[in-house]
Coordinates of C-alpha atoms and ligand atoms in Angstrom, one line a residue:
M1 CA 55.4 82.8 -11.1
K2 CA 58.7 84.7 -11.4
I3 CA 61.4 83.0 -13.5
V4 CA 65.1 83.8 -14.1
I5 CA 66.8 82.4 -17.2
T6 CA 70.6 82.6 -17.2
G7 CA 71.9 82.4 -20.8
G8 CA 68.5 83.6 -21.9
A9 CA 69.9 85.6 -24.9
G10 CA 71.3 82.4 -26.4
F11 CA 69.7 79.8 -28.7
I12 CA 67.9 77.6 -26.2
G13 CA 67.4 80.4 -23.7
S14 CA 65.6 82.8 -26.1
N15 CA 63.4 80.0 -27.4
L16 CA 62.5 79.2 -23.8
V17 CA 61.8 82.9 -23.0
R18 CA 59.4 83.0 -26.0
A19 CA 57.7 79.8 -24.9
L20 CA 57.3 81.0 -21.3
T21 CA 55.8 84.4 -22.3
E22 CA 52.8 82.3 -23.6
Q23 CA 52.2 80.7 -20.2
P24 CA 49.5 82.6 -18.1
Q25 CA 51.1 81.4 -14.8
V26 CA 54.3 83.2 -15.6
S27 CA 54.1 86.8 -14.4
R28 CA 57.7 87.9 -14.7
L29 CA 60.8 86.8 -16.8
R30 CA 64.3 87.9 -16.1
V31 CA 67.4 87.1 -18.2
V32 CA 71.0 87.1 -17.0
D33 CA 73.4 87.0 -19.9
N34 CA 76.9 88.4 -20.7
L35 CA 76.3 88.2 -24.4
S36 CA 79.5 86.2 -25.0
T37 CA 77.8 83.9 -27.4
G38 CA 74.2 85.2 -27.2
D39 CA 72.6 88.2 -28.7
K40 CA 70.1 90.7 -27.2
A41 CA 68.4 90.8 -30.6
N42 CA 67.1 87.2 -29.9
L43 CA 64.9 88.8 -27.2
A44 CA 63.5 91.6 -29.3
G45 CA 59.8 92.3 -28.7
L46 CA 59.7 89.9 -25.7
D47 CA 58.6 91.2 -22.3
V48 CA 61.7 90.4 -20.2
E49 CA 63.9 92.2 -17.7
F50 CA 67.5 92.0 -18.9
F51 CA 70.4 91.8 -16.5
E52 CA 73.6 92.1 -18.6
G53 CA 76.6 90.6 -17.0
D54 CA 78.4 87.4 -15.9
V55 CA 77.0 84.6 -13.8
Q56 CA 80.2 84.8 -11.8
D57 CA 79.0 88.3 -10.6
A58 CA 77.4 87.5 -7.2
A59 CA 75.9 91.0 -6.8
L60 CA 74.3 90.9 -10.3
L61 CA 72.8 87.5 -9.5
D62 CA 71.4 88.7 -6.1
R63 CA 69.5 91.5 -8.0
A64 CA 68.2 89.2 -10.7
F65 CA 67.2 86.3 -8.3
R66 CA 65.3 88.6 -5.8
G67 CA 61.8 87.1 -5.3
A68 CA 62.3 84.4 -8.0
D69 CA 60.4 81.1 -7.8
A70 CA 62.6 79.4 -10.3
V71 CA 65.9 79.7 -12.1
V72 CA 66.8 77.9 -15.4
H73 CA 70.5 78.0 -15.6
L74 CA 71.6 77.8 -19.3
A75 CA 74.5 80.2 -19.3
A76 CA 77.7 78.4 -20.3
L77 CA 80.4 78.4 -23.0
P78 CA 78.8 75.6 -25.0
S79 CA 81.4 73.9 -27.1
V80 CA 83.8 70.9 -26.9
P81 CA 86.4 72.4 -29.3
R82 CA 86.3 75.8 -27.5
S83 CA 87.1 74.0 -24.2
L84 CA 90.0 72.3 -25.8
R85 CA 91.4 75.7 -26.9
D86 CA 90.8 77.4 -23.5
P87 CA 89.9 74.9 -20.7
L88 CA 90.1 77.5 -18.0
A89 CA 87.6 79.9 -19.7
S90 CA 85.1 77.0 -19.9
H91 CA 85.7 76.0 -16.3
H92 CA 85.2 79.6 -15.1
A93 CA 82.0 80.2 -17.0
N94 CA 80.5 76.7 -16.6
A95 CA 81.7 75.2 -13.3
T96 CA 82.4 78.3 -11.2
G97 CA 79.4 80.0 -12.9
T98 CA 77.1 77.2 -11.7
L99 CA 78.5 77.4 -8.2
Q100 CA 77.8 81.1 -8.1
V101 CA 74.2 80.5 -9.4
L102 CA 73.6 77.9 -6.6
E103 CA 75.0 80.2 -4.0
A104 CA 72.8 83.1 -5.2
A105 CA 69.8 80.7 -5.2
R106 CA 70.6 79.8 -1.6
R107 CA 70.8 83.5 -0.6
A108 CA 67.6 84.2 -2.4
G109 CA 65.7 81.6 -0.3
G110 CA 65.9 78.5 -2.4
P111 CA 64.1 78.8 -5.7
H112 CA 63.7 75.8 -7.9
V113 CA 67.0 75.4 -9.9
I114 CA 66.9 73.6 -13.3
A115 CA 70.3 73.4 -15.1
A116 CA 71.7 72.3 -18.4
S117 CA 74.2 69.5 -18.4
S118 CA 75.2 67.6 -21.5
S119 CA 75.4 64.1 -23.1
S120 CA 79.1 64.8 -23.4
V121 CA 79.5 63.5 -19.8
Y122 CA 79.0 59.9 -21.1
G123 CA 82.1 60.5 -23.3
A124 CA 84.2 57.4 -23.8
N125 CA 81.7 55.0 -22.3
P126 CA 80.7 53.0 -25.3
H127 CA 77.4 51.6 -24.0
L128 CA 74.3 52.5 -26.0
P129 CA 71.8 53.8 -25.3
K130 CA 73.1 56.1 -22.7
H131 CA 71.3 55.5 -19.4
E132 CA 71.8 58.1 -16.7
D133 CA 73.3 55.5 -14.3
L134 CA 76.2 54.6 -16.6
A135 CA 79.6 55.6 -15.5
S136 CA 80.6 59.0 -17.0
A137 CA 83.9 59.2 -18.9
P138 CA 84.5 62.8 -20.0
M139 CA 86.6 63.2 -23.1
S140 CA 86.9 67.0 -23.0
P141 CA 87.2 69.8 -20.5
Y142 CA 83.7 70.9 -21.5
A143 CA 82.3 67.5 -20.4
V144 CA 84.1 67.9 -17.0
T145 CA 82.4 71.3 -16.5
K146 CA 79.0 69.8 -17.2
L147 CA 79.6 66.8 -14.9
T148 CA 80.6 69.4 -12.3
T149 CA 77.4 71.3 -12.9
E150 CA 75.4 68.1 -12.1
A151 CA 77.5 67.3 -9.1
Y152 CA 77.0 70.8 -7.6
L153 CA 73.2 70.5 -8.1
S154 CA 73.2 67.2 -6.3
A155 CA 75.4 68.5 -3.5
Y156 CA 73.2 71.6 -3.0
H157 CA 70.1 69.5 -2.9
H158 CA 71.6 67.2 -0.3
S159 CA 73.5 69.8 1.7
F160 CA 71.0 72.7 1.6
D161 CA 67.7 71.1 0.5
L162 CA 67.7 73.2 -2.7
P163 CA 65.0 71.9 -5.1
V164 CA 67.0 71.0 -8.3
L165 CA 66.7 69.3 -11.6
P166 CA 69.8 68.7 -13.9
F167 CA 69.0 67.8 -17.5
R168 CA 71.5 66.2 -19.9
F169 CA 70.8 67.9 -23.2
F170 CA 71.8 66.0 -26.3
N171 CA 72.3 67.7 -29.7
V172 CA 69.6 70.4 -29.7
Y173 CA 68.7 72.1 -33.0
G174 CA 66.1 74.4 -34.4
P175 CA 65.2 78.0 -35.3
G176 CA 67.5 80.6 -33.7
Q177 CA 70.7 78.5 -33.7
R178 CA 73.7 80.4 -35.0
A179 CA 75.7 79.1 -38.0
D180 CA 78.0 82.1 -38.2
H181 CA 80.8 81.3 -35.7
A182 CA 83.7 79.0 -35.3
Y183 CA 82.0 76.7 -32.9
A184 CA 78.6 76.4 -34.6
A185 CA 76.8 73.1 -34.3
V186 CA 76.4 70.7 -37.3
I187 CA 72.8 71.3 -38.3
P188 CA 72.9 75.1 -38.5
K189 CA 76.3 75.0 -40.2
W190 CA 75.2 72.5 -42.8
I191 CA 71.8 74.1 -43.5
S192 CA 73.4 77.5 -43.9
A193 CA 76.2 76.1 -46.2
T194 CA 73.7 74.2 -48.3
L195 CA 71.5 77.3 -48.8
A196 CA 74.6 79.3 -49.7
G197 CA 75.6 76.6 -52.3
E198 CA 78.7 75.7 -50.3
P199 CA 80.1 72.3 -49.4
V200 CA 79.6 70.9 -45.9
T201 CA 82.6 69.6 -43.9
I202 CA 82.2 66.1 -42.4
H203 CA 84.7 65.3 -39.6
G204 CA 85.3 61.5 -40.0
D205 CA 83.3 59.3 -42.3
G206 CA 79.9 60.5 -41.4
T207 CA 78.8 57.2 -39.8
Q208 CA 78.9 58.7 -36.3
T209 CA 75.4 59.1 -34.9
R210 CA 73.6 61.7 -32.8
D211 CA 70.3 61.9 -30.9
F212 CA 69.1 65.3 -32.2
T213 CA 66.4 67.0 -30.1
Y214 CA 64.2 69.8 -31.5
V215 CA 64.5 73.0 -29.5
G216 CA 60.7 73.3 -29.2
T217 CA 60.6 70.0 -27.4
V218 CA 63.4 71.0 -25.1
C219 CA 61.3 74.1 -24.2
D220 CA 58.2 71.9 -23.7
V221 CA 60.0 69.8 -21.2
L222 CA 61.6 72.8 -19.4
T223 CA 58.2 74.5 -19.2
D224 CA 56.5 71.4 -17.8
A225 CA 59.3 71.1 -15.3
L226 CA 58.9 74.7 -14.2
L227 CA 55.1 74.7 -14.0
H228 CA 54.9 71.4 -12.1
R229 CA 58.0 72.0 -10.0
V230 CA 59.6 68.7 -11.1
M231 CA 62.6 68.0 -8.9
D232 CA 65.2 65.3 -8.9
P233 CA 68.9 65.6 -7.9
R234 CA 69.7 62.8 -10.4
P235 CA 70.4 63.9 -14.0
V236 CA 67.7 63.3 -16.6
N237 CA 68.5 62.8 -20.3
L238 CA 66.6 65.3 -22.4
A239 CA 66.4 63.3 -25.7
F240 CA 64.2 60.6 -27.1
G241 CA 66.5 57.9 -28.2
S242 CA 66.2 58.5 -32.0
R243 CA 69.7 58.6 -33.2
I244 CA 70.7 59.1 -36.8
S245 CA 74.0 59.2 -38.6
L246 CA 75.5 62.4 -40.1
L247 CA 75.1 60.9 -43.5
A248 CA 71.4 60.3 -42.9
L249 CA 71.2 63.9 -41.6
I250 CA 72.6 65.2 -45.0
Q251 CA 69.8 63.3 -46.8
E252 CA 67.2 65.1 -44.5
I253 CA 68.8 68.4 -45.3
E254 CA 68.7 67.6 -49.0
S255 CA 65.0 66.7 -49.0
A256 CA 64.1 69.8 -46.8
T257 CA 66.1 72.2 -49.0
G258 CA 65.5 70.5 -52.3
Q259 CA 69.2 70.9 -53.0
L260 CA 72.1 68.4 -53.3
V261 CA 74.6 68.8 -50.5
D262 CA 78.3 68.9 -51.5
R263 CA 80.6 67.2 -49.0
E264 CA 84.2 67.3 -48.0
N265 CA 85.7 65.0 -45.4
K266 CA 88.2 66.0 -42.8
A267 CA 89.9 64.1 -39.9
P268 CA 87.7 63.3 -36.8
R269 CA 87.9 66.0 -34.1
A270 CA 89.5 65.4 -30.7
G271 CA 87.0 65.1 -27.9
D272 CA 84.1 64.1 -30.2
V273 CA 82.2 61.0 -29.2
P274 CA 81.5 58.4 -32.0
H275 CA 77.9 57.6 -31.1
S276 CA 75.2 59.2 -28.9
Q277 CA 71.7 57.9 -28.1
A278 CA 69.7 58.6 -25.0
D279 CA 67.8 56.1 -22.9
S280 CA 64.7 58.2 -22.4
A281 CA 62.9 56.1 -19.8
R282 CA 63.5 58.6 -17.0
L283 CA 62.4 61.5 -19.2
K284 CA 59.2 59.8 -20.3
A285 CA 58.3 58.8 -16.8
L286 CA 58.7 62.4 -15.6
F287 CA 57.1 64.1 -18.7
P288 CA 54.7 61.6 -20.2
T289 CA 52.8 64.2 -22.3
V290 CA 55.8 65.7 -24.2
T291 CA 56.2 64.2 -27.7
P292 CA 59.0 65.2 -30.1
P293 CA 58.3 66.0 -33.8
P294 CA 59.8 63.7 -36.4
I295 CA 63.3 64.9 -37.5
Q296 CA 61.9 65.7 -41.0
K297 CA 59.5 68.3 -39.5
G298 CA 62.2 69.8 -37.2
I299 CA 64.7 70.1 -40.1
A300 CA 62.0 71.7 -42.3
A301 CA 61.2 74.3 -39.6
T302 CA 64.9 75.0 -39.2
V303 CA 65.4 75.4 -43.0
G304 CA 62.3 77.7 -43.0
W305 CA 63.9 79.9 -40.3
F306 CA 67.2 80.1 -42.1
R307 CA 65.4 81.1 -45.4
S308 CA 63.5 83.9 -43.7
A309 CA 66.7 85.1 -41.9
I310 CA 68.4 85.3 -45.4
E311 CA 65.4 87.2 -46.8
R312 CA 65.4 89.6 -43.8
S313 CA 69.1 90.3 -44.2
A314 CA 68.8 90.8 -48.0
A315 CA 65.9 93.3 -47.4
R316 CA 68.1 95.4 -45.0
Ligands
NAD401 N1 72.8 73.3 -28.0 C1 73.1 72.1 -27.6 O1 73.0 71.2 -28.4 C2 73.4 71.8 -26.2 C3 73.8 70.4 -25.9 C4 74.1 70.1 -24.6 C5 74.1 71.1 -23.6 N2 73.8 72.4 -24.0 C6 73.8 73.4 -22.9 O2 72.7 74.2 -23.0 C7 72.9 75.5 -22.6 C8 72.4 76.5 -23.6 O3 73.1 76.3 -24.8 P1 72.9 77.0 -26.2 O4 73.0 76.0 -27.3 O5 71.6 77.8 -26.1 O6 74.1 78.0 -26.3 P2 74.2 79.5 -26.5 O7 75.7 79.8 -26.7 O8 73.4 80.0 -27.6 O9 73.7 80.1 -25.2 C9 74.5 80.3 -24.0 C10 74.2 81.7 -23.5 O10 74.9 81.8 -22.2 C11 75.5 83.1 -22.3 N3 76.7 83.0 -21.4 C12 77.8 82.3 -21.6 N4 78.7 82.5 -20.6 C13 78.1 83.3 -19.7 C14 78.5 83.8 -18.5 N5 79.7 83.5 -17.9 N6 77.6 84.6 -17.8 C15 76.4 85.0 -18.4 N7 76.0 84.5 -19.6 C16 76.8 83.7 -20.2 C17 75.8 83.4 -23.7 O11 76.0 84.8 -24.0 C18 74.6 82.8 -24.4 O12 73.6 83.8 -24.5 C19 74.4 75.6 -22.3 O13 74.6 75.4 -20.9 C20 75.0 74.4 -23.1 O14 76.2 73.9 -22.5 C21 73.5 72.8 -25.2

């Protein structure tokens, strides 16, 4: 089986490449990535063909998609605050990029296309848990680009019979997630700050909740979807309905690091949703064998990865 992963040098993409190299059915892996937020070092030592460039480059996609059985489309500018600063950049990379990927898939004879959408599409809809059939109410340009991604997948399925599967990722965390940039996610940012003895910044009062999903579990679901050619034009939540507050997350980081976490509170951020929790019925019906680890285990593995990254950089 030949698989292309767009955004494969990023956090989720590189974890997926590693997971797929262990699958005997997978004979060839290709990555398309412009390295805007990803890093080629994430793929060091892995047997993968690398196509450096933008998913808006149709000729590059034609080369990468030749003979592919499946495409996992993860390339995107992944941040709500980034999309508030530069909505057009997010639109070009995420919405136009998805359209280019679908067009290239059509030209390549119609491989299975799995793509990453986001829980941010639920936005201002207050209903919990978030069921896929709820009305979407985007609160940021980023959320619009992800809704567009889903809508294009559905359209290409109905118009051109393309086999598709859009996933709504919730807050994914785990080894390999960067803490060292302005748009870093809360778990890497807070673990890294705690290990450095620095305070963590809480936007709002910390009672907001998130449904965190371990990256290994995301990779298990994506692998299962690829190997069993799971197709559905309707979006599928990729999270298990286990929401915790940011204050409870701090306690988990304290117990995994054995350190007290200093906190400073700042104003809530525009575009952030107050609560997030997936209804996972559709996910569990499609992937009954995938089980997530408890958050304690996932946080401990992530802390372990950060500690070894610190040791590696100290040894350099
Ligand atoms: N991490 C999460 O919690 C989360 C939540 C919801 C959705 N998602 C989605 O999952 C996908 C992967 O996210 P991630 O956390 O691994 O982010 P990431 O930033 O680590 O990975 C994204 C990758 O895409 C590449 N990329 C960006 N724009 C590109 C372009 N125009 N052409 C080619 N490559 C490009 C980047 O260089 C990077 O390697 C994204 O689509 C993101 O929107 C992630």
